[in-house]
Amino acid sequence: MAEGKIIKALSGFYYVIHDEGITQCRGRGVFRKNGITPLVGDYVVFEAENENEGYIMDIKERKNELVRPPISNVDQAILVFSAVEPNFSPVLLDRFLVLIESNHITPVICITKMDLLDNESLEKINQYVSDYKQIGYDVIFTSSKTMDGIEKLRPYLRDRISVFAGQSGVGKSSLLNALLPELSLKTNEISNHLGRGKHTTRHVELIQFEGGLVADTPGFSSMDFIDIEADELAHCFPEMRERSHDCKFRGCLHLSEPKCAIKAGVERNEIPTYRYQHYVEFIDEIKERKPRY
């Protein structure tokens, strides 16, 4: 038996890359029986029936796993947000960051369509970027139209498994096309009537690039905090995570508790007010979540 990595899943087939090439595999019936679904990114053991076909026999332990998009063993997430069309949304970015942080994946913020900004909008974007850089996040400005910033993104993709994710219509496929012109990934214009993009990417696939693997994923506009508990949320905000041990009470949720280091940080402008407001919104959402049985 041989080992490899799933780089594409489509219509019940899993395409496994290994030293000898790529083998199209099916999953064993026992996976379905046990409720296990092989994911793009999985390291697997497979048995080849011939040069081109085989069966996945075992899935190795995953270091992380995303539900939407369904992918595993990701090193970093390139979170693609447009400056305009659709407008930059810090609350949606913070949702993405919470999900990525909770899965112990390194995020890189990429802001596209910078060529469409006027001076006033640019100043506003720069203030947000300053805050996120202060927190410790890497931020890259790009434009697929003018090609500005594209080369700055390239080194981030070397020797890593990267997932591109973001709201529909922000230009993920256009960005990948600018990096890899040979891909000619389908792009789609914003639906002016709906104010959002149409889904143009239909499946998850890992593409070989700069010695690493890159995934383009379906765009989506909202995310639920399915697996994050209220007492875990602050750990997904780096500026809160590093201060939470200074709170007076253990298990402080940083809401109405006295002598809370997080609230003190907000008052001293060490934590952006909007980030704290998003934290409170997310806490409320988690508390109102219906329990799973």
PDB file of C-alpha atoms in Angstrom:
ATOM      1  CA  MET A   1       0.000   0.000   0.000  1.00  0.00           C
ATOM      2  CA  ALA A   2       1.086   3.574  -0.675  1.00  0.00           C
ATOM      3  CA  GLU A   3       0.588   6.953   1.021  1.00  0.00           C
ATOM      4  CA  GLY A   4      -0.400  10.308  -0.381  1.00  0.00           C
ATOM      5  CA  LYS A   5      -2.543  13.404   0.032  1.00  0.00           C
ATOM      6  CA  ILE A   6      -6.045  14.075  -1.307  1.00  0.00           C
ATOM      7  CA  ILE A   7      -5.888  17.146  -3.563  1.00  0.00           C
ATOM      8  CA  LYS A   8      -9.406  16.981  -5.044  1.00  0.00           C
ATOM      9  CA  ALA A   9     -12.757  15.441  -4.137  1.00  0.00           C
ATOM     10  CA  LEU A  10     -15.431  15.268  -6.819  1.00  0.00           C
ATOM     11  CA  SER A  11     -18.531  13.089  -7.283  1.00  0.00           C
ATOM     12  CA  GLY A  12     -17.402  10.411  -4.829  1.00  0.00           C
ATOM     13  CA  PHE A  13     -13.865  10.186  -6.216  1.00  0.00           C
ATOM     14  CA  TYR A  14     -10.740  11.301  -4.355  1.00  0.00           C
ATOM     15  CA  TYR A  15      -7.633  12.279  -6.277  1.00  0.00           C
ATOM     16  CA  VAL A  16      -4.521  11.349  -4.305  1.00  0.00           C
ATOM     17  CA  ILE A  17      -1.128  12.862  -5.115  1.00  0.00           C
ATOM     18  CA  HIS A  18       1.945  10.765  -4.280  1.00  0.00           C
ATOM     19  CA  ASP A  19       5.518  10.180  -5.420  1.00  0.00           C
ATOM     20  CA  GLU A  20       4.446   8.315  -8.559  1.00  0.00           C
ATOM     21  CA  GLY A  21       1.745  10.752  -9.691  1.00  0.00           C
ATOM     22  CA  ILE A  22      -1.995  11.061  -9.023  1.00  0.00           C
ATOM     23  CA  THR A  23      -4.380   8.148  -8.424  1.00  0.00           C
ATOM     24  CA  GLN A  24      -8.172   8.368  -8.579  1.00  0.00           C
ATOM     25  CA  CYS A  25      -9.564   6.579  -5.522  1.00  0.00           C
ATOM     26  CA  ARG A  26     -12.859   5.657  -3.920  1.00  0.00           C
ATOM     27  CA  GLY A  27     -13.325   5.523  -0.163  1.00  0.00           C
ATOM     28  CA  ARG A  28     -13.830   2.190   1.585  1.00  0.00           C
ATOM     29  CA  GLY A  29     -17.415   1.335   2.494  1.00  0.00           C
ATOM     30  CA  VAL A  30     -16.423   1.292   6.168  1.00  0.00           C
ATOM     31  CA  PHE A  31     -15.855   5.060   6.046  1.00  0.00           C
ATOM     32  CA  ARG A  32     -19.476   5.648   5.059  1.00  0.00           C
ATOM     33  CA  LYS A  33     -20.648   3.107   7.643  1.00  0.00           C
ATOM     34  CA  ASN A  34     -18.731   4.937  10.390  1.00  0.00           C
ATOM     35  CA  GLY A  35     -19.774   8.411   9.224  1.00  0.00           C
ATOM     36  CA  ILE A  36     -16.249   9.333   8.108  1.00  0.00           C
ATOM     37  CA  THR A  37     -15.774  11.485   5.022  1.00  0.00           C
ATOM     38  CA  PRO A  38     -12.300  11.821   3.466  1.00  0.00           C
ATOM     39  CA  LEU A  39     -11.411  15.489   2.998  1.00  0.00           C
ATOM     40  CA  VAL A  40      -9.215  17.403   0.598  1.00  0.00           C
ATOM     41  CA  GLY A  41      -5.942  17.826   2.503  1.00  0.00           C
ATOM     42  CA  ASP A  42      -6.110  14.426   4.205  1.00  0.00           C
ATOM     43  CA  TYR A  43      -2.980  12.285   4.345  1.00  0.00           C
ATOM     44  CA  VAL A  44      -4.162   8.801   3.407  1.00  0.00           C
ATOM     45  CA  VAL A  45      -3.064   5.212   2.908  1.00  0.00           C
ATOM     46  CA  PHE A  46      -4.397   3.802  -0.349  1.00  0.00           C
ATOM     47  CA  GLU A  47      -4.269   0.565  -2.312  1.00  0.00           C
ATOM     48  CA  ALA A  48      -3.889   0.863  -6.081  1.00  0.00           C
ATOM     49  CA  GLU A  49      -5.896  -1.524  -8.241  1.00  0.00           C
ATOM     50  CA  ASN A  50      -3.999  -0.435 -11.343  1.00  0.00           C
ATOM     51  CA  GLU A  51      -1.945   2.543 -12.539  1.00  0.00           C
ATOM     52  CA  ASN A  52      -4.851   4.986 -12.288  1.00  0.00           C
ATOM     53  CA  GLU A  53      -7.400   3.674  -9.766  1.00  0.00           C
ATOM     54  CA  GLY A  54      -7.450   2.568  -6.176  1.00  0.00           C
ATOM     55  CA  TYR A  55      -9.164   2.593  -2.774  1.00  0.00           C
ATOM     56  CA  ILE A  56      -8.450   4.742   0.276  1.00  0.00           C
ATOM     57  CA  MET A  57      -7.781   2.328   3.136  1.00  0.00           C
ATOM     58  CA  ASP A  58      -6.986   4.667   6.016  1.00  0.00           C
ATOM     59  CA  ILE A  59      -7.020   8.384   6.879  1.00  0.00           C
ATOM     60  CA  LYS A  60      -4.209   9.698   9.061  1.00  0.00           C
ATOM     61  CA  GLU A  61      -4.888  11.985  12.024  1.00  0.00           C
ATOM     62  CA  ARG A  62      -5.777  15.559  11.038  1.00  0.00           C
ATOM     63  CA  LYS A  63      -4.106  18.578  12.661  1.00  0.00           C
ATOM     64  CA  ASN A  64      -7.159  20.702  11.842  1.00  0.00           C
ATOM     65  CA  GLU A  65     -10.381  20.564   9.864  1.00  0.00           C
ATOM     66  CA  LEU A  66     -12.678  23.168   8.344  1.00  0.00           C
ATOM     67  CA  VAL A  67     -16.369  22.498   7.684  1.00  0.00           C
ATOM     68  CA  ARG A  68     -16.990  25.262   5.137  1.00  0.00           C
ATOM     69  CA  PRO A  69     -14.959  24.773   3.031  1.00  0.00           C
ATOM     70  CA  PRO A  70     -14.407  21.043   3.755  1.00  0.00           C
ATOM     71  CA  ILE A  71     -10.623  20.809   3.942  1.00  0.00           C
ATOM     72  CA  SER A  72      -8.046  19.540   6.450  1.00  0.00           C
ATOM     73  CA  ASN A  73      -4.417  20.008   7.516  1.00  0.00           C
ATOM     74  CA  VAL A  74      -4.291  23.665   6.519  1.00  0.00           C
ATOM     75  CA  ASP A  75      -1.197  25.716   7.424  1.00  0.00           C
ATOM     76  CA  GLN A  76      -2.590  29.172   6.688  1.00  0.00           C
ATOM     77  CA  ALA A  77      -5.701  30.949   5.466  1.00  0.00           C
ATOM     78  CA  ILE A  78      -5.540  33.866   3.054  1.00  0.00           C
ATOM     79  CA  LEU A  79      -8.647  35.818   4.074  1.00  0.00           C
ATOM     80  CA  VAL A  80      -9.637  37.778   0.994  1.00  0.00           C
ATOM     81  CA  PHE A  81     -11.740  40.901   1.569  1.00  0.00           C
ATOM     82  CA  SER A  82     -12.505  43.604  -0.948  1.00  0.00           C
ATOM     83  CA  ALA A  83     -12.078  47.273  -0.117  1.00  0.00           C
ATOM     84  CA  VAL A  84     -15.303  47.990  -2.042  1.00  0.00           C
ATOM     85  CA  GLU A  85     -17.910  46.062  -4.073  1.00  0.00           C
ATOM     86  CA  PRO A  86     -18.711  44.577  -1.590  1.00  0.00           C
ATOM     87  CA  ASN A  87     -17.536  47.094   1.007  1.00  0.00           C
ATOM     88  CA  PHE A  88     -14.929  46.050   3.567  1.00  0.00           C
ATOM     89  CA  SER A  89     -16.672  44.480   6.579  1.00  0.00           C
ATOM     90  CA  PRO A  90     -14.645  44.286   9.830  1.00  0.00           C
ATOM     91  CA  VAL A  91     -17.377  42.272  11.578  1.00  0.00           C
ATOM     92  CA  LEU A  92     -17.307  39.636   8.833  1.00  0.00           C
ATOM     93  CA  LEU A  93     -13.504  39.632   8.863  1.00  0.00           C
ATOM     94  CA  ASP A  94     -13.579  39.069  12.621  1.00  0.00           C
ATOM     95  CA  ARG A  95     -15.933  36.119  12.101  1.00  0.00           C
ATOM     96  CA  PHE A  96     -13.432  34.564   9.712  1.00  0.00           C
ATOM     97  CA  LEU A  97     -10.539  35.296  12.063  1.00  0.00           C
ATOM     98  CA  VAL A  98     -12.337  33.636  14.992  1.00  0.00           C
ATOM     99  CA  LEU A  99     -12.928  30.483  12.950  1.00  0.00           C
ATOM    100  CA  ILE A 100      -9.339  30.404  11.711  1.00  0.00           C
ATOM    101  CA  GLU A 101      -7.863  31.089  15.170  1.00  0.00           C
ATOM    102  CA  SER A 102     -10.055  28.365  16.713  1.00  0.00           C
ATOM    103  CA  ASN A 103      -8.557  25.863  14.268  1.00  0.00           C
ATOM    104  CA  HIS A 104      -4.961  26.983  14.991  1.00  0.00           C
ATOM    105  CA  ILE A 105      -4.436  28.139  11.414  1.00  0.00           C
ATOM    106  CA  THR A 106      -2.282  31.186  10.629  1.00  0.00           C
ATOM    107  CA  PRO A 107      -4.378  33.934   8.990  1.00  0.00           C
ATOM    108  CA  VAL A 108      -3.131  36.427   6.395  1.00  0.00           C
ATOM    109  CA  ILE A 109      -5.492  39.301   5.546  1.00  0.00           C
ATOM    110  CA  CYS A 110      -5.586  40.236   1.862  1.00  0.00           C
ATOM    111  CA  ILE A 111      -7.572  43.314   0.822  1.00  0.00           C
ATOM    112  CA  THR A 112      -8.431  43.406  -2.885  1.00  0.00           C
ATOM    113  CA  LYS A 113      -9.795  46.004  -5.326  1.00  0.00           C
ATOM    114  CA  MET A 114      -7.599  48.736  -3.856  1.00  0.00           C
ATOM    115  CA  ASP A 115      -7.615  50.491  -7.241  1.00  0.00           C
ATOM    116  CA  LEU A 116     -11.311  51.359  -6.739  1.00  0.00           C
ATOM    117  CA  LEU A 117     -10.837  53.389  -3.532  1.00  0.00           C
ATOM    118  CA  ASP A 118     -11.189  57.149  -3.237  1.00  0.00           C
ATOM    119  CA  ASN A 119      -9.009  59.071  -0.734  1.00  0.00           C
ATOM    120  CA  GLU A 120     -11.620  59.132   2.025  1.00  0.00           C
ATOM    121  CA  SER A 121     -12.268  55.389   1.801  1.00  0.00           C
ATOM    122  CA  LEU A 122      -8.526  54.694   1.659  1.00  0.00           C
ATOM    123  CA  GLU A 123      -8.007  56.599   4.909  1.00  0.00           C
ATOM    124  CA  LYS A 124     -10.715  54.528   6.599  1.00  0.00           C
ATOM    125  CA  ILE A 125      -9.259  51.241   5.333  1.00  0.00           C
ATOM    126  CA  ASN A 126      -5.780  52.288   6.496  1.00  0.00           C
ATOM    127  CA  GLN A 127      -7.079  52.834  10.028  1.00  0.00           C
ATOM    128  CA  TYR A 128      -8.525  49.320  10.152  1.00  0.00           C
ATOM    129  CA  VAL A 129      -5.313  47.891   8.697  1.00  0.00           C
ATOM    130  CA  SER A 130      -3.260  49.720  11.316  1.00  0.00           C
ATOM    131  CA  ASP A 131      -5.376  48.094  14.046  1.00  0.00           C
ATOM    132  CA  TYR A 132      -5.045  44.587  12.618  1.00  0.00           C
ATOM    133  CA  LYS A 133      -1.293  44.956  12.153  1.00  0.00           C
ATOM    134  CA  GLN A 134      -1.004  46.187  15.744  1.00  0.00           C
ATOM    135  CA  ILE A 135      -2.749  42.995  16.851  1.00  0.00           C
ATOM    136  CA  GLY A 136      -0.132  41.018  14.927  1.00  0.00           C
ATOM    137  CA  TYR A 137      -1.843  40.066  11.684  1.00  0.00           C
ATOM    138  CA  ASP A 138      -0.112  40.316   8.303  1.00  0.00           C
ATOM    139  CA  VAL A 139      -2.104  42.473   5.857  1.00  0.00           C
ATOM    140  CA  ILE A 140      -1.517  42.725   2.097  1.00  0.00           C
ATOM    141  CA  PHE A 141      -3.120  45.221  -0.295  1.00  0.00           C
ATOM    142  CA  THR A 142      -3.755  43.883  -3.806  1.00  0.00           C
ATOM    143  CA  SER A 143      -5.441  44.710  -7.092  1.00  0.00           C
ATOM    144  CA  SER A 144      -5.967  41.998  -9.697  1.00  0.00           C
ATOM    145  CA  LYS A 145      -6.631  44.738 -12.254  1.00  0.00           C
ATOM    146  CA  THR A 146      -3.398  46.739 -11.773  1.00  0.00           C
ATOM    147  CA  MET A 147      -1.458  43.723 -10.377  1.00  0.00           C
ATOM    148  CA  ASP A 148      -0.321  45.853  -7.412  1.00  0.00           C
ATOM    149  CA  GLY A 149       0.611  43.725  -4.404  1.00  0.00           C
ATOM    150  CA  ILE A 150       0.339  40.386  -6.214  1.00  0.00           C
ATOM    151  CA  GLU A 151       4.065  39.646  -5.886  1.00  0.00           C
ATOM    152  CA  LYS A 152       3.944  40.418  -2.142  1.00  0.00           C
ATOM    153  CA  LEU A 153       1.474  37.577  -1.712  1.00  0.00           C
ATOM    154  CA  ARG A 154       3.556  35.004  -3.590  1.00  0.00           C
ATOM    155  CA  PRO A 155       6.176  34.312  -0.844  1.00  0.00           C
ATOM    156  CA  TYR A 156       3.415  33.513   1.662  1.00  0.00           C
ATOM    157  CA  LEU A 157       2.325  30.563  -0.463  1.00  0.00           C
ATOM    158  CA  ARG A 158       5.696  28.819  -0.680  1.00  0.00           C
ATOM    159  CA  ASP A 159       5.991  25.400   0.960  1.00  0.00           C
ATOM    160  CA  ARG A 160       2.655  25.730   2.759  1.00  0.00           C
ATOM    161  CA  ILE A 161      -0.886  24.432   2.399  1.00  0.00           C
ATOM    162  CA  SER A 162      -2.984  27.572   2.018  1.00  0.00           C
ATOM    163  CA  VAL A 163      -6.706  28.074   1.762  1.00  0.00           C
ATOM    164  CA  PHE A 164      -8.201  31.149   0.112  1.00  0.00           C
ATOM    165  CA  ALA A 165     -11.460  32.099   1.783  1.00  0.00           C
ATOM    166  CA  GLY A 166     -13.733  35.100   1.942  1.00  0.00           C
ATOM    167  CA  GLN A 167     -17.106  36.566   1.150  1.00  0.00           C
ATOM    168  CA  SER A 168     -18.608  35.921  -2.279  1.00  0.00           C
ATOM    169  CA  GLY A 169     -17.638  38.449  -4.916  1.00  0.00           C
ATOM    170  CA  VAL A 170     -14.441  39.743  -3.298  1.00  0.00           C
ATOM    171  CA  GLY A 171     -12.220  38.438  -6.093  1.00  0.00           C
ATOM    172  CA  LYS A 172     -10.632  35.230  -4.788  1.00  0.00           C
ATOM    173  CA  SER A 173     -10.637  33.545  -8.192  1.00  0.00           C
ATOM    174  CA  SER A 174      -9.407  36.743  -9.879  1.00  0.00           C
ATOM    175  CA  LEU A 175      -6.557  36.868  -7.368  1.00  0.00           C
ATOM    176  CA  LEU A 176      -5.593  33.262  -8.064  1.00  0.00           C
ATOM    177  CA  ASN A 177      -5.814  33.906 -11.796  1.00  0.00           C
ATOM    178  CA  ALA A 178      -3.393  36.820 -11.361  1.00  0.00           C
ATOM    179  CA  LEU A 179      -0.983  34.523  -9.470  1.00  0.00           C
ATOM    180  CA  LEU A 180      -1.445  31.560 -11.825  1.00  0.00           C
ATOM    181  CA  PRO A 181      -2.690  32.783 -15.234  1.00  0.00           C
ATOM    182  CA  GLU A 182      -2.778  29.221 -16.544  1.00  0.00           C
ATOM    183  CA  LEU A 183      -5.601  28.335 -14.165  1.00  0.00           C
ATOM    184  CA  SER A 184      -8.187  30.531 -15.907  1.00  0.00           C
ATOM    185  CA  LEU A 185     -10.530  29.993 -12.979  1.00  0.00           C
ATOM    186  CA  LYS A 186     -14.070  31.106 -13.620  1.00  0.00           C
ATOM    187  CA  THR A 187     -14.865  34.551 -12.313  1.00  0.00           C
ATOM    188  CA  ASN A 188     -18.173  36.259 -12.009  1.00  0.00           C
ATOM    189  CA  GLU A 189     -19.350  39.824 -11.688  1.00  0.00           C
ATOM    190  CA  ILE A 190     -21.141  41.140  -8.639  1.00  0.00           C
ATOM    191  CA  SER A 191     -24.879  40.849  -8.834  1.00  0.00           C
ATOM    192  CA  ASN A 192     -25.835  44.498  -8.458  1.00  0.00           C
ATOM    193  CA  HIS A 193     -29.386  43.553  -7.611  1.00  0.00           C
ATOM    194  CA  LEU A 194     -28.380  41.361  -4.679  1.00  0.00           C
ATOM    195  CA  GLY A 195     -25.270  43.306  -3.710  1.00  0.00           C
ATOM    196  CA  ARG A 196     -23.224  40.125  -3.477  1.00  0.00           C
ATOM    197  CA  GLY A 197     -21.383  37.691  -5.677  1.00  0.00           C
ATOM    198  CA  LYS A 198     -22.632  34.530  -7.254  1.00  0.00           C
ATOM    199  CA  HIS A 199     -20.872  31.294  -6.403  1.00  0.00           C
ATOM    200  CA  THR A 200     -18.322  30.552  -9.109  1.00  0.00           C
ATOM    201  CA  THR A 201     -16.179  27.842  -7.459  1.00  0.00           C
ATOM    202  CA  ARG A 202     -17.972  24.492  -7.237  1.00  0.00           C
ATOM    203  CA  HIS A 203     -15.540  22.210  -5.440  1.00  0.00           C
ATOM    204  CA  VAL A 204     -12.406  22.352  -3.305  1.00  0.00           C
ATOM    205  CA  GLU A 205      -9.162  21.534  -5.058  1.00  0.00           C
ATOM    206  CA  LEU A 206      -5.528  21.881  -3.991  1.00  0.00           C
ATOM    207  CA  ILE A 207      -3.327  23.369  -6.705  1.00  0.00           C
ATOM    208  CA  GLN A 208       0.473  22.957  -6.737  1.00  0.00           C
ATOM    209  CA  PHE A 209       2.137  26.344  -6.484  1.00  0.00           C
ATOM    210  CA  GLU A 210       5.566  27.635  -5.376  1.00  0.00           C
ATOM    211  CA  GLY A 211       6.380  24.311  -3.710  1.00  0.00           C
ATOM    212  CA  GLY A 212       3.158  24.441  -1.709  1.00  0.00           C
ATOM    213  CA  LEU A 213      -0.523  23.713  -2.275  1.00  0.00           C
ATOM    214  CA  VAL A 214      -3.230  26.335  -2.664  1.00  0.00           C
ATOM    215  CA  ALA A 215      -6.992  25.813  -2.359  1.00  0.00           C
ATOM    216  CA  ASP A 216      -9.619  27.970  -3.987  1.00  0.00           C
ATOM    217  CA  THR A 217     -12.894  27.541  -2.127  1.00  0.00           C
ATOM    218  CA  PRO A 218     -16.560  28.444  -2.609  1.00  0.00           C
ATOM    219  CA  GLY A 219     -17.385  31.943  -1.429  1.00  0.00           C
ATOM    220  CA  PHE A 220     -19.812  32.345   1.445  1.00  0.00           C
ATOM    221  CA  SER A 221     -21.208  35.321   3.303  1.00  0.00           C
ATOM    222  CA  SER A 222     -21.881  34.130   6.850  1.00  0.00           C
ATOM    223  CA  MET A 223     -20.516  31.631   9.340  1.00  0.00           C
ATOM    224  CA  ASP A 224     -21.906  30.101  12.507  1.00  0.00           C
ATOM    225  CA  PHE A 225     -19.852  29.442  15.632  1.00  0.00           C
ATOM    226  CA  ILE A 226     -20.838  25.800  15.807  1.00  0.00           C
ATOM    227  CA  ASP A 227     -17.912  24.382  17.785  1.00  0.00           C
ATOM    228  CA  ILE A 228     -16.812  27.390  19.855  1.00  0.00           C
ATOM    229  CA  GLU A 229     -17.985  27.794  23.458  1.00  0.00           C
ATOM    230  CA  ALA A 230     -18.434  31.155  25.190  1.00  0.00           C
ATOM    231  CA  ASP A 231     -15.440  30.606  27.485  1.00  0.00           C
ATOM    232  CA  GLU A 232     -13.220  29.822  24.453  1.00  0.00           C
ATOM    233  CA  LEU A 233     -14.064  32.860  22.347  1.00  0.00           C
ATOM    234  CA  ALA A 234     -11.587  35.323  23.902  1.00  0.00           C
ATOM    235  CA  HIS A 235      -8.751  32.938  23.011  1.00  0.00           C
ATOM    236  CA  CYS A 236      -9.630  33.529  19.339  1.00  0.00           C
ATOM    237  CA  PHE A 237      -8.880  37.268  19.750  1.00  0.00           C
ATOM    238  CA  PRO A 238      -5.064  37.539  20.164  1.00  0.00           C
ATOM    239  CA  GLU A 239      -5.202  40.943  21.868  1.00  0.00           C
ATOM    240  CA  MET A 240      -7.636  39.487  24.419  1.00  0.00           C
ATOM    241  CA  ARG A 241      -5.897  36.153  24.757  1.00  0.00           C
ATOM    242  CA  GLU A 242      -2.664  37.789  25.947  1.00  0.00           C
ATOM    243  CA  ARG A 243      -4.479  39.943  28.531  1.00  0.00           C
ATOM    244  CA  SER A 244      -7.108  37.522  29.864  1.00  0.00           C
ATOM    245  CA  HIS A 245      -4.787  36.025  32.502  1.00  0.00           C
ATOM    246  CA  ASP A 246      -4.709  39.468  34.163  1.00  0.00           C
ATOM    247  CA  CYS A 247      -8.453  39.408  34.891  1.00  0.00           C
ATOM    248  CA  LYS A 248      -9.294  39.148  38.594  1.00  0.00           C
ATOM    249  CA  PHE A 249     -11.710  36.250  38.180  1.00  0.00           C
ATOM    250  CA  ARG A 250     -10.902  32.941  36.580  1.00  0.00           C
ATOM    251  CA  GLY A 251     -13.335  32.158  33.787  1.00  0.00           C
ATOM    252  CA  CYS A 252     -14.031  35.857  33.211  1.00  0.00           C
ATOM    253  CA  LEU A 253     -16.146  36.341  30.078  1.00  0.00           C
ATOM    254  CA  HIS A 254     -15.153  40.035  29.908  1.00  0.00           C
ATOM    255  CA  LEU A 255     -18.734  41.274  29.963  1.00  0.00           C
ATOM    256  CA  SER A 256     -19.874  42.637  33.343  1.00  0.00           C
ATOM    257  CA  GLU A 257     -17.274  41.123  35.666  1.00  0.00           C
ATOM    258  CA  PRO A 258     -15.297  43.554  37.876  1.00  0.00           C
ATOM    259  CA  LYS A 259     -11.566  44.168  37.397  1.00  0.00           C
ATOM    260  CA  CYS A 260     -11.564  42.732  33.870  1.00  0.00           C
ATOM    261  CA  ALA A 261      -8.268  43.271  32.023  1.00  0.00           C
ATOM    262  CA  ILE A 262     -10.021  43.131  28.639  1.00  0.00           C
ATOM    263  CA  LYS A 263     -12.481  45.932  29.423  1.00  0.00           C
ATOM    264  CA  ALA A 264      -9.606  47.944  30.894  1.00  0.00           C
ATOM    265  CA  GLY A 265      -7.710  47.429  27.620  1.00  0.00           C
ATOM    266  CA  VAL A 266     -10.677  48.781  25.653  1.00  0.00           C
ATOM    267  CA  GLU A 267     -10.886  51.853  27.917  1.00  0.00           C
ATOM    268  CA  ARG A 268      -7.155  52.532  27.379  1.00  0.00           C
ATOM    269  CA  ASN A 269      -7.596  52.133  23.583  1.00  0.00           C
ATOM    270  CA  GLU A 270      -5.265  49.132  23.616  1.00  0.00           C
ATOM    271  CA  ILE A 271      -8.058  46.994  22.157  1.00  0.00           C
ATOM    272  CA  PRO A 272     -10.122  48.464  19.286  1.00  0.00           C
ATOM    273  CA  THR A 273     -13.655  49.224  20.483  1.00  0.00           C
ATOM    274  CA  TYR A 274     -15.221  47.617  17.411  1.00  0.00           C
ATOM    275  CA  ARG A 275     -13.301  44.394  18.018  1.00  0.00           C
ATOM    276  CA  TYR A 276     -14.657  44.233  21.572  1.00  0.00           C
ATOM    277  CA  GLN A 277     -18.171  44.995  20.299  1.00  0.00           C
ATOM    278  CA  HIS A 278     -17.865  42.131  17.829  1.00  0.00           C
ATOM    279  CA  TYR A 279     -16.692  39.883  20.679  1.00  0.00           C
ATOM    280  CA  VAL A 280     -19.812  40.762  22.685  1.00  0.00           C
ATOM    281  CA  GLU A 281     -22.045  40.129  19.638  1.00  0.00           C
ATOM    282  CA  PHE A 282     -20.403  36.740  19.088  1.00  0.00           C
ATOM    283  CA  ILE A 283     -20.771  35.820  22.779  1.00  0.00           C
ATOM    284  CA  ASP A 284     -24.498  36.596  22.614  1.00  0.00           C
ATOM    285  CA  GLU A 285     -24.803  34.507  19.469  1.00  0.00           C
ATOM    286  CA  ILE A 286     -23.033  31.554  21.085  1.00  0.00           C
ATOM    287  CA  LYS A 287     -25.226  31.783  24.205  1.00  0.00           C
ATOM    288  CA  GLU A 288     -28.394  31.806  22.076  1.00  0.00           C
ATOM    289  CA  ARG A 289     -27.247  28.829  20.045  1.00  0.00           C
ATOM    290  CA  LYS A 290     -29.524  25.833  20.295  1.00  0.00           C
ATOM    291  CA  PRO A 291     -27.859  22.923  22.093  1.00  0.00           C
ATOM    292  CA  ARG A 292     -26.893  19.955  19.965  1.00  0.00           C
ATOM    293  CA  TYR A 293     -28.004  16.475  20.965  1.00  0.00           C
TER     294      TYR A 293
END
